[in-house]
Coordinates of C-alpha atoms in Angstrom, one line a residue:
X1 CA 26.6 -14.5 45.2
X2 CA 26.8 -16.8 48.0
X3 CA 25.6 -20.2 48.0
X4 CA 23.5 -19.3 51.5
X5 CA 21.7 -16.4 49.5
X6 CA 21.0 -18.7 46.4
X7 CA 19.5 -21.3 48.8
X8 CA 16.8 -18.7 50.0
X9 CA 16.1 -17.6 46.7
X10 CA 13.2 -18.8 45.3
X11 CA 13.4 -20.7 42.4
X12 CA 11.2 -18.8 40.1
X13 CA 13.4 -15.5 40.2
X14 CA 16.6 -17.5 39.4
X15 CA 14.9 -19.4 36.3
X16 CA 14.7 -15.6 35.7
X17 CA 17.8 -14.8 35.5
X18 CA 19.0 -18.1 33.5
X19 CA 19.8 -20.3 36.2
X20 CA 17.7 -23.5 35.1
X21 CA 16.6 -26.2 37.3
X22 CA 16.0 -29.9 35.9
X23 CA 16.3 -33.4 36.9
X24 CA 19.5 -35.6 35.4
X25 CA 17.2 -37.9 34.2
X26 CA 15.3 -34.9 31.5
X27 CA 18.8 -33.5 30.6
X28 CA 19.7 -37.0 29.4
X29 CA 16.1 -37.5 27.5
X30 CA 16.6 -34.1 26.1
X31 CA 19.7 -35.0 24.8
X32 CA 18.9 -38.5 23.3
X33 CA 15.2 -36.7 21.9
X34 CA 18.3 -34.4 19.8
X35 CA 20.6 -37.1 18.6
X36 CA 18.4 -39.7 17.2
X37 CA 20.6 -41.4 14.4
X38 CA 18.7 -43.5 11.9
X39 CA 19.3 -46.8 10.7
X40 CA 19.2 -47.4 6.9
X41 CA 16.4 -50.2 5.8
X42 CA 14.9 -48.5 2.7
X43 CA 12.9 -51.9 1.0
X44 CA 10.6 -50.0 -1.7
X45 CA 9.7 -46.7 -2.9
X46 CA 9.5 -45.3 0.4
X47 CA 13.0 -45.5 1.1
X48 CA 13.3 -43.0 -1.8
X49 CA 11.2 -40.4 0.3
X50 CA 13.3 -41.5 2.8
X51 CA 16.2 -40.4 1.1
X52 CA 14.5 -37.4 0.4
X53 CA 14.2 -35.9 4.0
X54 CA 17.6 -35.5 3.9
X55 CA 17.6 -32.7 1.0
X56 CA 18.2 -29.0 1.6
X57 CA 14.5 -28.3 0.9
X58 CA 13.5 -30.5 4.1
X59 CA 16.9 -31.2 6.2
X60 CA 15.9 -33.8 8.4
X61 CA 19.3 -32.2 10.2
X62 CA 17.7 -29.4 12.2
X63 CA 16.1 -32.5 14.3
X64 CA 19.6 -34.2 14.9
X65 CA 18.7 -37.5 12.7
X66 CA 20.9 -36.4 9.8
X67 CA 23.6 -38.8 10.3
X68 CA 21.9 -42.3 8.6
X69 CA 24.2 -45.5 9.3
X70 CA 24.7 -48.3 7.8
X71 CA 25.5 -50.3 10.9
X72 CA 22.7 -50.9 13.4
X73 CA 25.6 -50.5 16.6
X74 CA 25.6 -46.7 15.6
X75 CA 21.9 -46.2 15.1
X76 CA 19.2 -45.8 17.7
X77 CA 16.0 -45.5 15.3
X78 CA 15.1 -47.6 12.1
X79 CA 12.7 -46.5 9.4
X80 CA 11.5 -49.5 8.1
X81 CA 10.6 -47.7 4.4
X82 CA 8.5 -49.7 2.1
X83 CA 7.6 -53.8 1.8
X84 CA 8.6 -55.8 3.6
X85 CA 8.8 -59.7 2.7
X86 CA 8.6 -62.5 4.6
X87 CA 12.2 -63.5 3.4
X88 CA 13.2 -60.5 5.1
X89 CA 11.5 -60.3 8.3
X90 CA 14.3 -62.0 10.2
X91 CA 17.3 -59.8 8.8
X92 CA 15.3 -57.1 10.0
X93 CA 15.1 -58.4 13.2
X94 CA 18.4 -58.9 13.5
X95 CA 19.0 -55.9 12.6
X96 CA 17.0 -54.7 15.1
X97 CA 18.5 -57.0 17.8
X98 CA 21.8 -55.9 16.9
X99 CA 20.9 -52.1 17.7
X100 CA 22.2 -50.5 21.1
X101 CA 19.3 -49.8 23.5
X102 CA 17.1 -47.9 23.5
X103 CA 15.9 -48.5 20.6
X104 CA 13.2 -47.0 19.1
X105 CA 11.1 -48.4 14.9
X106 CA 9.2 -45.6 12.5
X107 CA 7.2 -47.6 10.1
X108 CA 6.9 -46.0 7.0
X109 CA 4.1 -46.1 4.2
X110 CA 1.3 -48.0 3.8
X111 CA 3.3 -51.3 3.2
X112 CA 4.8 -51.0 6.0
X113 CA 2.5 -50.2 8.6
X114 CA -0.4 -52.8 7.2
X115 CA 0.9 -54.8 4.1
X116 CA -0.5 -52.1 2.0
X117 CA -1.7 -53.2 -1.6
X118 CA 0.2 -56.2 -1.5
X119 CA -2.4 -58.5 0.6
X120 CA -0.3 -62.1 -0.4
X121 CA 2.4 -64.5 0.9
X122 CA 5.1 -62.5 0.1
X123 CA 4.6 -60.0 2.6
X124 CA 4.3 -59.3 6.1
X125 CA 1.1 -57.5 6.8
X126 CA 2.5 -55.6 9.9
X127 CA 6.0 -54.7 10.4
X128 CA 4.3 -54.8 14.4
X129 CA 4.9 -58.4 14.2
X130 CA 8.2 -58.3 13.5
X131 CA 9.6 -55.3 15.3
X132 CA 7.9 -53.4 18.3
X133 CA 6.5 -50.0 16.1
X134 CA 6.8 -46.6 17.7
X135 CA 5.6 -44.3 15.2
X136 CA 3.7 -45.6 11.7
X137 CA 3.9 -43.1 9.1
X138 CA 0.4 -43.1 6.8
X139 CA 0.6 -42.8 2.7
X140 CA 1.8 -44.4 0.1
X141 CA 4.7 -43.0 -0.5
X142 CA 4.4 -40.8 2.3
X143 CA 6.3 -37.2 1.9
X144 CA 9.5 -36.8 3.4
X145 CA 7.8 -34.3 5.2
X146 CA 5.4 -37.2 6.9
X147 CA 8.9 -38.8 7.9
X148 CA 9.9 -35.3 9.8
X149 CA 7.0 -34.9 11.6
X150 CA 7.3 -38.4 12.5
X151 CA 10.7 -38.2 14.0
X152 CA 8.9 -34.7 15.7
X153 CA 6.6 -37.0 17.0
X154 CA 9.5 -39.6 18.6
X155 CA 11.6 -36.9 19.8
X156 CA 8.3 -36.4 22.0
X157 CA 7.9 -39.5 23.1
X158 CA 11.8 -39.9 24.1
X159 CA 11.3 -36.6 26.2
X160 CA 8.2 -37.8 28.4
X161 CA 5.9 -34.9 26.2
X162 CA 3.3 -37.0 24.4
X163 CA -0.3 -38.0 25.5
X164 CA -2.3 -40.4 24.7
X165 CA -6.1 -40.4 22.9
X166 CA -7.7 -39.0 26.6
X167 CA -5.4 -36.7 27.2
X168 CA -3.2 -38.8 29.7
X169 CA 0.6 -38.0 29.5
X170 CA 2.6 -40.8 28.8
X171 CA 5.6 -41.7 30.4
X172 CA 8.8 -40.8 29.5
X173 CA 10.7 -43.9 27.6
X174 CA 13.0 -45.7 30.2
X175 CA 16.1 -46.2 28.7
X176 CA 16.5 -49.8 29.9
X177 CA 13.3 -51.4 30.5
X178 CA 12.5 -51.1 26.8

């Protein structure tokens, strides 16, 4: 087919035949929503749940987050799993500053997300103060199943598909401004 004759085609009857029209910046979100690799930072009982999602029952590997690492310059997401302590917080942040952008958190369980049981010293109350939060898990341990849909939930946000509490679509992440 010549170029002139796909030029006056309308769009709509070559999406029908497989010819599919996007914008570079979509194919690149698309890809990053389907390649999100996981830091490891299991701190409690959470992390075990964490471990978990990896099983055959749940396989955490059809979303593209099987591969955890255990260095933060091949990871793009950490799941803060569990407690954490105040003697911690700034090896978790430089953990976190040691990540390639963008960069996106998941803050798992109750501890996590607001100190949990553990309302003392010891522990931060909000892994928010910390790390900028993307996603907070809810339960205590949550199910590795809470931890998939979570990472559902991020893959969303990376592609430009989730709305807010209105309605309103958000924008999609911008891979630098972060």
């Amino acid at each position: 087919m010549p170029l002139k004759e796909l030029i006056d085609r309308d769009w709509q009857e070559l999406e029908s035949e497989g010819i599919l029209f996007s914008s570079l910046e979509k194919l690149v979100a698309w890809g990053r929503s389907n390649s999100l690799w996981p830091a490891t930072f299991g701190l409690a009982c959470c992390a075990i749940e964490m471990m978990s999602s990896t099983n055959g029952r749940n396989d955490m590997a059809r979303f593209g987050s099987e591969v955890f690492r255990a260095s933060p310059r091949q990871a793009d997401v950490m799941i803060v799993a569990g407690r954490l302590s105040k003697k911690m917080a700034p090896i978790m942040r430089r953990v976190y500053d040691q990540m390639p952008d963008p960069k996106w958190v998941i803050s798992m369980g109750a501890c996590a997300s607001s100190g949990g049981m553990f309302n003392n010293y010891a522990i931060v109350q909000n892994v928010d103060s910390v790390v900028p939060v993307d996603i907070f898990v809810p339960g205590c341990p949550p199910r590795p199943e809470a931890l998939i849909y979570a990472v559902m939930q991020l893959q969303k946000k990376v592609r430009g598909e989730a709305f807010d509490q209105l309605g309103h679509q958000l924008p999609m992440v911008d891979a630098w401004t972060r």
